[in-house]
mmCIF file of C-alpha atoms in Angstrom:
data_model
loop_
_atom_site.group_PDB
_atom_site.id
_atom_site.type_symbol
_atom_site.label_atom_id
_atom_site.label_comp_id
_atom_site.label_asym_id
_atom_site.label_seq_id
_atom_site.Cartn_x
_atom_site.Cartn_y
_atom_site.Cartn_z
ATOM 1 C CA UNK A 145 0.000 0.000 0.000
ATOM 2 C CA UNK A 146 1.801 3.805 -1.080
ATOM 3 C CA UNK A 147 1.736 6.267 1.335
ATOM 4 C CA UNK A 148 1.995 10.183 0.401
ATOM 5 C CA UNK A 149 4.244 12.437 2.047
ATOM 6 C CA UNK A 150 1.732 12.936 4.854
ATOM 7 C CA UNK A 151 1.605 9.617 5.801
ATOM 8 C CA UNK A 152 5.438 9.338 5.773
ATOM 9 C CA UNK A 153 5.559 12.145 8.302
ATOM 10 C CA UNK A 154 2.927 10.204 10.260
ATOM 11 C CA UNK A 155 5.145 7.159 10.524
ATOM 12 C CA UNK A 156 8.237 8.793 11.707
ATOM 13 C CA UNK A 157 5.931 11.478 14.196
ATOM 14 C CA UNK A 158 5.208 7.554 16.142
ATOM 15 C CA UNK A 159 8.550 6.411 16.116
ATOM 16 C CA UNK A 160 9.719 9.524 17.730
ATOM 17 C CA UNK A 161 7.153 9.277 19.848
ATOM 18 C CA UNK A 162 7.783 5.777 21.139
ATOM 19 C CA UNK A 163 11.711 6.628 20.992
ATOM 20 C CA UNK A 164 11.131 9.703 23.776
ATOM 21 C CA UNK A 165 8.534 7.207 25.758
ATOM 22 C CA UNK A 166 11.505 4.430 26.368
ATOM 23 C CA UNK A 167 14.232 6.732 26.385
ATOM 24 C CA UNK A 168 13.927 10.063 27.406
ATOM 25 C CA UNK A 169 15.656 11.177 24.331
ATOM 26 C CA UNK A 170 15.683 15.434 24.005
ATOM 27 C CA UNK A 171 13.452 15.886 27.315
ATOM 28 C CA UNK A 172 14.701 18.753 28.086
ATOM 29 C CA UNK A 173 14.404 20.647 24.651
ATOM 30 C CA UNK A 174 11.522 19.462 24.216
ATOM 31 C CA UNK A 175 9.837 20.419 26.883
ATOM 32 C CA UNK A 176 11.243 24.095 26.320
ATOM 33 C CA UNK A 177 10.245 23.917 22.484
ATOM 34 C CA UNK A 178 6.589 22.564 23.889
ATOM 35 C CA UNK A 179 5.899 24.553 26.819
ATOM 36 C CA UNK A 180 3.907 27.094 25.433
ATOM 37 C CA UNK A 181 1.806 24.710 23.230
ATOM 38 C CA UNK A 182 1.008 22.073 26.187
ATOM 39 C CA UNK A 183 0.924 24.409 28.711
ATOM 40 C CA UNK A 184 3.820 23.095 30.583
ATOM 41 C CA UNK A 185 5.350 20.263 28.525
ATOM 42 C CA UNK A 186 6.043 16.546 30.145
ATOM 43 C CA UNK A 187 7.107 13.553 28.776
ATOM 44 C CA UNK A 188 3.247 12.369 28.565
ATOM 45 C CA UNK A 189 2.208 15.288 26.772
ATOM 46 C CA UNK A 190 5.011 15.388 24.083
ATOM 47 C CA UNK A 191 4.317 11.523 23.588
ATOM 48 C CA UNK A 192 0.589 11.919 22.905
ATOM 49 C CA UNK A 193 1.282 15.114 20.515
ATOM 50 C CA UNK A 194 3.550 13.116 18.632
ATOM 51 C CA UNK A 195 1.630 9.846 18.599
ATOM 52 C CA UNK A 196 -1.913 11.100 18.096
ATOM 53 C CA UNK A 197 -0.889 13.299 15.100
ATOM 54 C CA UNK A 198 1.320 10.736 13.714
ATOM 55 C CA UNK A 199 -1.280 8.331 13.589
ATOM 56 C CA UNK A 200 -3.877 11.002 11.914
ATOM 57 C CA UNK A 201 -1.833 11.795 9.700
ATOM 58 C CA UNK A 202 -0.738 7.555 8.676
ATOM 59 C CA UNK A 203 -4.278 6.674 8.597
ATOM 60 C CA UNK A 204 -5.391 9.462 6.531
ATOM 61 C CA UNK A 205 -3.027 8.456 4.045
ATOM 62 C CA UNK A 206 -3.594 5.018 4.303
ATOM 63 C CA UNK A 207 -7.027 5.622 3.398
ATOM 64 C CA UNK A 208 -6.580 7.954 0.336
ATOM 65 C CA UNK A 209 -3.890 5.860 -1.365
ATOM 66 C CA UNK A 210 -6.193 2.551 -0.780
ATOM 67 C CA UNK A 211 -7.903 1.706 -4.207
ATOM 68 C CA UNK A 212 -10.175 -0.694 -2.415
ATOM 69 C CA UNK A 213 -11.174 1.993 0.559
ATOM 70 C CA UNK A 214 -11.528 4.629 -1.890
ATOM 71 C CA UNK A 215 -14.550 2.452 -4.306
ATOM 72 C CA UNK A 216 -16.389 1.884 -0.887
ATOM 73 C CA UNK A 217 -19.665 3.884 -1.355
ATOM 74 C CA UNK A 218 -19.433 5.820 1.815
ATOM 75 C CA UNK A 219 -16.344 7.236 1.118
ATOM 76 C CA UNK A 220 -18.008 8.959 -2.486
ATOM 77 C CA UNK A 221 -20.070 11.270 -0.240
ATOM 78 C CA UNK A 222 -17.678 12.011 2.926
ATOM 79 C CA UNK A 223 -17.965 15.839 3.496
ATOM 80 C CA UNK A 224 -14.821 16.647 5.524
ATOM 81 C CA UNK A 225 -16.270 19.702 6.795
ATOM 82 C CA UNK A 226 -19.315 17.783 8.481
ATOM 83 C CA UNK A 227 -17.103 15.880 10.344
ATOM 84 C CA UNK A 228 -14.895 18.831 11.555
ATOM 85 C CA UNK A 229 -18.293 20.402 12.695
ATOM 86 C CA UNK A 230 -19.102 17.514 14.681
ATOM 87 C CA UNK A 231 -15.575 17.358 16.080
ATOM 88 C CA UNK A 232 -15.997 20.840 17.317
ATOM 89 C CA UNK A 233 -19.226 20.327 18.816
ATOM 90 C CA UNK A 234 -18.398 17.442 20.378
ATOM 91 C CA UNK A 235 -15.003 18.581 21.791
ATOM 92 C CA UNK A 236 -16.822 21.710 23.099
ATOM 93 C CA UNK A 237 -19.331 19.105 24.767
ATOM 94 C CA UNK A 238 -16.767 17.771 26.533
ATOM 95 C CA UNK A 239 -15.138 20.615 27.394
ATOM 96 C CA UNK A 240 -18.501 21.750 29.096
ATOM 97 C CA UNK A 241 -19.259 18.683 30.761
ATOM 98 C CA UNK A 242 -15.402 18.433 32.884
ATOM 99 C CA UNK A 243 -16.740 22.313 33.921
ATOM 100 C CA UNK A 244 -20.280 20.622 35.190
ATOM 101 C CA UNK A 245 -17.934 17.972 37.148
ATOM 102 C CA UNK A 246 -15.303 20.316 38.589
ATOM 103 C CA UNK A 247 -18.707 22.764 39.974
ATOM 104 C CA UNK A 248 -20.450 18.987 41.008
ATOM 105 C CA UNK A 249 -17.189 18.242 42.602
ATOM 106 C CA UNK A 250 -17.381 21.511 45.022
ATOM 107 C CA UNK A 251 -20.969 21.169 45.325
ATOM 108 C CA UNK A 252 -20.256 17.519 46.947
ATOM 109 C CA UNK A 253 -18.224 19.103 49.443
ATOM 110 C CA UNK A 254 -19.815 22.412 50.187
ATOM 111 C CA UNK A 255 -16.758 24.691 49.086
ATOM 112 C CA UNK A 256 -16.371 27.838 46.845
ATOM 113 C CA UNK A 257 -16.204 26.904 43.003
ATOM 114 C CA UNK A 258 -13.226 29.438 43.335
ATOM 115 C CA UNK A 259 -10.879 26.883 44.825
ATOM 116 C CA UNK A 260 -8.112 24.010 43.753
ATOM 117 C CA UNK A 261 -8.880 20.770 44.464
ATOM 118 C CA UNK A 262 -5.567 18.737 45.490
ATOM 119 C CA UNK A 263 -6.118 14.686 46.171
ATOM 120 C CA UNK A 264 -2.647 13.374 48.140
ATOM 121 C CA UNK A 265 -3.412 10.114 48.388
ATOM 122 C CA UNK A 266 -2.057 7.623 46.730
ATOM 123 C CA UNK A 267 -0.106 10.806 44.450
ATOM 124 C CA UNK A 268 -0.654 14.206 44.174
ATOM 125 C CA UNK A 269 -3.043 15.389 41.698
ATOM 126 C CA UNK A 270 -4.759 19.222 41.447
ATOM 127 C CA UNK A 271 -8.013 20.031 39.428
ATOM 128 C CA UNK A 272 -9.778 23.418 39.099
ATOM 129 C CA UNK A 273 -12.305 24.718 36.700
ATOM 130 C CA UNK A 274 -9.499 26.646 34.797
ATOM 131 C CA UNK A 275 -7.240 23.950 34.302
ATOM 132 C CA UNK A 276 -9.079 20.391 34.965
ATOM 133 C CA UNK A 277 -7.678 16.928 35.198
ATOM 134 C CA UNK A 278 -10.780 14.694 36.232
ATOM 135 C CA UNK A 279 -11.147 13.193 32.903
ATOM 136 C CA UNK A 280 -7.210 12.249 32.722
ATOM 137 C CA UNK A 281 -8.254 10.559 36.059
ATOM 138 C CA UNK A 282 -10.126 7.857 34.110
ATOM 139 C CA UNK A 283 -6.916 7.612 31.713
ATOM 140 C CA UNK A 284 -5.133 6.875 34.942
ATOM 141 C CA UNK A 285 -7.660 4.346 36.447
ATOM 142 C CA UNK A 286 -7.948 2.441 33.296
ATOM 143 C CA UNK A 287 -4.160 2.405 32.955
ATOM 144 C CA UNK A 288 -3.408 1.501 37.022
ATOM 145 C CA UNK A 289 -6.525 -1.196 36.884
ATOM 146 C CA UNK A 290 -5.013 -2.742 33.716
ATOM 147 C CA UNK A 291 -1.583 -3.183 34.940
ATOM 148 C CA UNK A 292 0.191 -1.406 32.478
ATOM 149 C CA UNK A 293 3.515 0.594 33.548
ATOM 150 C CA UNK A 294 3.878 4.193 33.215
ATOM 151 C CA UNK A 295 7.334 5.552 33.515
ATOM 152 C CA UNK A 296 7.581 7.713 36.936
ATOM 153 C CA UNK A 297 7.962 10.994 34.977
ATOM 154 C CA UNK A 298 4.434 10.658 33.512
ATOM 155 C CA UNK A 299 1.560 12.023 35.706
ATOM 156 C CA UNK A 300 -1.773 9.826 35.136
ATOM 157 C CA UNK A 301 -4.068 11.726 37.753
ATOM 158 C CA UNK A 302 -5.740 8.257 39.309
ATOM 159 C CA UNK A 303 -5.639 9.697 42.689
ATOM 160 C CA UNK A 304 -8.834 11.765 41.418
ATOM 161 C CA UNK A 305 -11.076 9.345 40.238
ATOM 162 C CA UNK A 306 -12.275 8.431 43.714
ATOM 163 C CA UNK A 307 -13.922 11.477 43.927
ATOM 164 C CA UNK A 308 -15.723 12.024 40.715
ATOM 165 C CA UNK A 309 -16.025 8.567 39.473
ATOM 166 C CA UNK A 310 -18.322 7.668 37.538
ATOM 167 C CA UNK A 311 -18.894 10.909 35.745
ATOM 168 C CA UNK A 312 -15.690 11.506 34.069
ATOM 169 C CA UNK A 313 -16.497 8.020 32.245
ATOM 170 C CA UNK A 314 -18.443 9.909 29.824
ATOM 171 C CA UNK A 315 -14.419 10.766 28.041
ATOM 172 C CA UNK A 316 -14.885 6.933 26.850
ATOM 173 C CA UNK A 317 -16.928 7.386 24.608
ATOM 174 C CA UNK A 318 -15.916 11.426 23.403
ATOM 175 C CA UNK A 319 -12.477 11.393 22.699
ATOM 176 C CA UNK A 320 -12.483 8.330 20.435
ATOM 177 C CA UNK A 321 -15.396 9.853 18.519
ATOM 178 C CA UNK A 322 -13.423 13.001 18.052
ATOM 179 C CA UNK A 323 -10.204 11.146 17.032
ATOM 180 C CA UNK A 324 -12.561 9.352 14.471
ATOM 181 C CA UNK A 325 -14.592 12.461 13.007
ATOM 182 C CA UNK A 326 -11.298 14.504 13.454
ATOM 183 C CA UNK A 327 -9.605 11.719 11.225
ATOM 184 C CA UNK A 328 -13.023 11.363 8.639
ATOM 185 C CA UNK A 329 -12.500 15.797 8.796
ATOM 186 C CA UNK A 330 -8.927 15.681 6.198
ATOM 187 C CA UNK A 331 -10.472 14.405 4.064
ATOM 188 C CA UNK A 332 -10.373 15.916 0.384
ATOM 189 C CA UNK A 333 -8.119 18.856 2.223
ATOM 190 C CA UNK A 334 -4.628 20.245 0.469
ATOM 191 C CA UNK A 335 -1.762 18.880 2.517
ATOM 192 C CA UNK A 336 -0.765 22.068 4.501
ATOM 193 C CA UNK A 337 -4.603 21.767 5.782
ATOM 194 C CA UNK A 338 -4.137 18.547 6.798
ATOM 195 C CA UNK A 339 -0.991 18.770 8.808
ATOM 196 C CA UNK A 340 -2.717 22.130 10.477
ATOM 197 C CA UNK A 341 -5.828 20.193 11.136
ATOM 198 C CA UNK A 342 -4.198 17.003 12.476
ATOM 199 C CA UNK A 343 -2.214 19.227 14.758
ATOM 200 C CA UNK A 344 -5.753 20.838 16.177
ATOM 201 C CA UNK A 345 -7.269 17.923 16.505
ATOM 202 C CA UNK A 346 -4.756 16.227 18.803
ATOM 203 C CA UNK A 347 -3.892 19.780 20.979
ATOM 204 C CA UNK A 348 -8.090 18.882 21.016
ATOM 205 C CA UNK A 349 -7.723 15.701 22.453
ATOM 206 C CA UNK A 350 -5.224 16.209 24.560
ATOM 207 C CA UNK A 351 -6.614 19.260 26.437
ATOM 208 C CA UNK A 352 -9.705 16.803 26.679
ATOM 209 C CA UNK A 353 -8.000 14.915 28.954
ATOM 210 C CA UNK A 354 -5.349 17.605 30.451
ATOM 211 C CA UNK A 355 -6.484 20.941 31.060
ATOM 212 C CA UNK A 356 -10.002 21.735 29.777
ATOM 213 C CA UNK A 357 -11.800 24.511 28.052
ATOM 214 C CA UNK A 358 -9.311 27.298 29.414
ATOM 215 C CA UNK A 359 -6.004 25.351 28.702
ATOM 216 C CA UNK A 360 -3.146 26.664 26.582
ATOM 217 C CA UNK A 361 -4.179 23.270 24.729
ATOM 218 C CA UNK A 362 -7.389 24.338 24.493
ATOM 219 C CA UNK A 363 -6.544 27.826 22.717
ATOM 220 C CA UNK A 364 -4.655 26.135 19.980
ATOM 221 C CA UNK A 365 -6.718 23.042 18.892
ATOM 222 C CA UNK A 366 -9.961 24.681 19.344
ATOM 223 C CA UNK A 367 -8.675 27.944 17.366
ATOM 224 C CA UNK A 368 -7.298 25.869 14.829
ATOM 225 C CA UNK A 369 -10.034 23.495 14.084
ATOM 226 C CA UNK A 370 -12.493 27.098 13.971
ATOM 227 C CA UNK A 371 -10.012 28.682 11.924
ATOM 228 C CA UNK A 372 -10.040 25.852 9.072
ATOM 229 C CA UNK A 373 -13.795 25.286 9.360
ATOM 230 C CA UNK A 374 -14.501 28.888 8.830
ATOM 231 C CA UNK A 375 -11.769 29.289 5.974
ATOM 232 C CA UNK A 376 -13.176 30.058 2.557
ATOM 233 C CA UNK A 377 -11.783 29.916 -0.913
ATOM 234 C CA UNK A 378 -10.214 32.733 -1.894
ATOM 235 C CA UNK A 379 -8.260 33.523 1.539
ATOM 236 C CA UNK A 380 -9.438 36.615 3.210
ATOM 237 C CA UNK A 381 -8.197 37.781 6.268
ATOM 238 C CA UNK A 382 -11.651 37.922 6.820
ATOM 239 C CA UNK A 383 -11.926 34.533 7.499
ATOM 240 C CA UNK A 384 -9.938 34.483 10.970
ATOM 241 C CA UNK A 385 -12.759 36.918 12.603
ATOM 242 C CA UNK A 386 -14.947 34.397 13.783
ATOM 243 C CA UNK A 387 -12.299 31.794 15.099
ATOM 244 C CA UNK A 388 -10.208 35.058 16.746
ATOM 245 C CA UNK A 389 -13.453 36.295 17.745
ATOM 246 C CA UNK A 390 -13.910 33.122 19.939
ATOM 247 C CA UNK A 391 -10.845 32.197 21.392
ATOM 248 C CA UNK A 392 -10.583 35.958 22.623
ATOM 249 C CA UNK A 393 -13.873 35.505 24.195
ATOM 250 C CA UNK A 394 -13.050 32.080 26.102
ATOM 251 C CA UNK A 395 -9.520 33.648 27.047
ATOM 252 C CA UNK A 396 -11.025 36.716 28.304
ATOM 253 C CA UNK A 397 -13.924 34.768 30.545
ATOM 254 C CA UNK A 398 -10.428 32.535 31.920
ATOM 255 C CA UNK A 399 -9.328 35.319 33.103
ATOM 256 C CA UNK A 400 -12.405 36.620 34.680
ATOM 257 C CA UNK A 401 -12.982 33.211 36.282
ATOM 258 C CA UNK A 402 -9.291 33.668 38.050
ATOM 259 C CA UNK A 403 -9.762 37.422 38.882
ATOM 260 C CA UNK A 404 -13.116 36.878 39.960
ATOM 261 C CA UNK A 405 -12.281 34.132 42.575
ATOM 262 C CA UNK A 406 -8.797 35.362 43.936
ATOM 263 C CA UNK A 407 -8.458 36.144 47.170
ATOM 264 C CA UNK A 408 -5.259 38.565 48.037
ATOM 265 C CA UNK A 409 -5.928 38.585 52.138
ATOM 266 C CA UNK A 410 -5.543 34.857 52.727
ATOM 267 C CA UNK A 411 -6.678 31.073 51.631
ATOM 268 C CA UNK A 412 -9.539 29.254 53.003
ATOM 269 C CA UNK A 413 -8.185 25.634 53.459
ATOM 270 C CA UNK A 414 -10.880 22.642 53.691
ATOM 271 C CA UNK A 415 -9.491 19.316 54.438
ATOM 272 C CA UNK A 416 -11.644 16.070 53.656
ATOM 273 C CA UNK A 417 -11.174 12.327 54.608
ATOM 274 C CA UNK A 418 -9.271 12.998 57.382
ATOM 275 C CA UNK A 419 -7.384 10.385 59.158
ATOM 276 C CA UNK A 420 -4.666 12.117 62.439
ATOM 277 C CA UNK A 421 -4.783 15.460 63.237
ATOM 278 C CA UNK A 422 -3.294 17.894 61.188
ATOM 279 C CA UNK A 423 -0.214 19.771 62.297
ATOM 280 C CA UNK A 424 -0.406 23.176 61.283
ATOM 281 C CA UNK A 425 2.904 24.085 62.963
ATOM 282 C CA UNK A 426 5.108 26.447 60.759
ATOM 283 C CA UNK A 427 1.522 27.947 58.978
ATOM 284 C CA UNK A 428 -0.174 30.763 60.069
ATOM 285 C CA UNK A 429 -3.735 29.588 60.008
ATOM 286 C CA UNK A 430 -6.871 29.742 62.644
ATOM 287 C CA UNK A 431 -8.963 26.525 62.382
ATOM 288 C CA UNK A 432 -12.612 27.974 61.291
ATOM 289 C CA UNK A 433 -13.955 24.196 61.395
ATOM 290 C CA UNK A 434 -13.501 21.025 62.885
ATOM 291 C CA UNK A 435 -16.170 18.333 61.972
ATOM 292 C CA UNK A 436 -15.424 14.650 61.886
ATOM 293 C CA UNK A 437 -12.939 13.679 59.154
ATOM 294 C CA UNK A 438 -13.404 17.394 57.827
ATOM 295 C CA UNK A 439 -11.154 20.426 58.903
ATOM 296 C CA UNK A 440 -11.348 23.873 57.769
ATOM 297 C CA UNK A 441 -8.851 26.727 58.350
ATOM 298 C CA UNK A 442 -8.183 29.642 57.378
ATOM 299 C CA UNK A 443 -4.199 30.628 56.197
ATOM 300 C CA UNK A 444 -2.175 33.942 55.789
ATOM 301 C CA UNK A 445 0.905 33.550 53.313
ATOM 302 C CA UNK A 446 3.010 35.433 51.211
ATOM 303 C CA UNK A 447 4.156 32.134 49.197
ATOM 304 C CA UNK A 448 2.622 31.508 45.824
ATOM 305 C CA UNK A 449 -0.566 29.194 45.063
ATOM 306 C CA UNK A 450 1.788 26.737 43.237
ATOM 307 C CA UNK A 451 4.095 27.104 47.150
ATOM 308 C CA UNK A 452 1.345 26.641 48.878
ATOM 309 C CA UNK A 453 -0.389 23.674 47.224
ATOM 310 C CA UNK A 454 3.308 21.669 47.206
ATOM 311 C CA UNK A 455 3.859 22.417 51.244
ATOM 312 C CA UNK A 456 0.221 21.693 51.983
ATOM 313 C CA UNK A 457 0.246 18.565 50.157
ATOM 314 C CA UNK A 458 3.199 17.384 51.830
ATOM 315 C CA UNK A 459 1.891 18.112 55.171
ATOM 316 C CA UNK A 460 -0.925 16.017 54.457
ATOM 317 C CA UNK A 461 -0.164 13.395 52.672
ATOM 318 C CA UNK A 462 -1.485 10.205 55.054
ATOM 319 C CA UNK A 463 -3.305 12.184 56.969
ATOM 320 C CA UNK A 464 -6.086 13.268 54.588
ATOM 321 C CA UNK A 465 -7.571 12.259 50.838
ATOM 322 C CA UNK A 466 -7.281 15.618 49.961
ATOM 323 C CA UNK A 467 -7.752 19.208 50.162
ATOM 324 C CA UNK A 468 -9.813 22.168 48.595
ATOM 325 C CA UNK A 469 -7.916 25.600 48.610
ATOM 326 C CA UNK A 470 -8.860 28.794 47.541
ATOM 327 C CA UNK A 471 -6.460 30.687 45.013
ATOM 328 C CA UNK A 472 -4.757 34.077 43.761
ATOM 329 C CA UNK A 473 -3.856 34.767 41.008
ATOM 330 C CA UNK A 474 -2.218 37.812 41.936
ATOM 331 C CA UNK A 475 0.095 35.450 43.719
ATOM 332 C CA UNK A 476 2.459 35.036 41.020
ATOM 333 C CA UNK A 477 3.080 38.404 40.220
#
């Protein structure tokens, strides 16, 4: 079976793939190259850019060089740009639905929708509304429950899924459909459009899983997939309105979300599934609340959200499941 030039790229995008996976090869470039794509690069991330796209990209060729595939009587009437539409509908679907989790998920517990939720046990694992990770929690689950080893360096998130299971189950059935319409969407496209669309489609999928509507992910795939579904023949800068129009719009309602729910005085700390005492030695913090396995405090730092989640989570790992903890933004700055 010929492959085109597309699917050659394809093939070697999966071997590079698998060569970083069992090696490590170029982690450190990479993840400088990548960081501003995947929103803070990691082995995992790099590997699924590579391997989604490659795969895209093979099967798409695959399919238009096959004789035999090509005489099949659903493939005389495939409108790529149905299938992108679908594929952006049904990644925005999904994108809304790990929003309705991450509010279900504060609901549960009776805390702020303003907050980070960080499980400890068995591994560290954070989830917000602006940058979610209970879908990669099923990813995790089904990896962990079917024995499969994960180098150390790649973060699975399984740690979460005892708190939202089963709704983050529903990523099952969406991101396969969206590889598959994102796959069926090349078709009868130039090239260029294909590589551009292959590369939205997996920044698509993978800020599915990792990082959610508001993702740098997100931005990309999303903005890419609107920007070819919207382009018209002849070019026309005209054509970029709608998708810039967008992406501006979710952007600007990320950062609303953040500025909105920062808190510059102090963080409101709630502790659940709580197994000793906690020691809050070394914190400045006034317990508000004290209920059962439940312990809610109130803290006054100067340290940074990402400080405070990484010396809170050691202080109680095995002692708690988790904790919620309310962020700003202004933090960083």
């Amino acid at each position: 079976m010929k492959l085109d030039r597309v699917g050659i790229i394809g093939i070697l995008m999966i071997i590079f793939g698998f060569i970083i996976l069992t090696t490590g090869f170029l982690n450190e470039f990479l993840m400088t190259v990548l960081w501003p794509i995947l929103s803070g690069s990691s082995d995992g991330k790099t590997v699924l850019l590579l391997c989604i796209m490659g795969s895209i990209l093979l099967i798409n060729s695959l399919i238009v060089n096959s004789t035999r595939i090509q005489k099949k009587p659903f493939m005389k009437g495939l409108d790529g740009k149905k299938y992108l539409k679908w594929t952006i509908i049904i990644v925005l679907f999904t994108y809304a639905v790990g929003i309705i989790i991450e509010l279900w998920l504060r609901f549960r517990f009776g805390v702020s929708p303003f907050t980070t939720f960080i499980s400890v046990t068995p591994t560290e694992t954070s989830t917000s509304i602006t940058h979610t990770h209970v879908f990669k929690s099923v990813l995790g689950y089904t990896i962990s429950t079917l024995g499969i080893h994960v180098p150390s360096n790649i973060h699975t998130g399984s740690s979460l899924i005892q708190y939202v299971y089963p709704l983050p189950l529903i990523i099952i059935v969406t991101f396969p459909l969206v590889y598959i319409t994102g796959l069926l969407s090349l078709n009868g496209r130039r090239g260029v459009h294909k590589l551009i669309l292959a590369f939205a489609v997996t920044l698509a999928l993978i800020s599915m899983v990792d990082g959610g509507l508001f993702s740098q992910p997100a931005m990309i795939g999303l903005g890419g997939l609107l920007v070819i579904y919207f382009l018209k023949k002849p070019f026309s800068v005209k054509n970029l309105i709608k998708p810039a129009f967008i992406i501006v719009l979710i952007i600007l309602a990320g950062f609303a979300i953040e500025i909105a729910g920062s808190n510059t005085h102090y963080h409101d700390v709630t502790v659940i599934n709580q197994v000793e005492p906690l020691d809050l030695t070394g914190y400045n913090a006034t317990i508000t609340e004290s209920t059962g396995n439940k312990t809610v405090f109130r803290m006054y730092s100067n340290m940074t959200d990402k400080e405070i989640f990484s010396s809170l989570s050691n202080s109680f790992k095995d002692k708690s499941g988790g904790f919620f903890v309310s962020w700003n933004l202004f933090s960083y700055f």
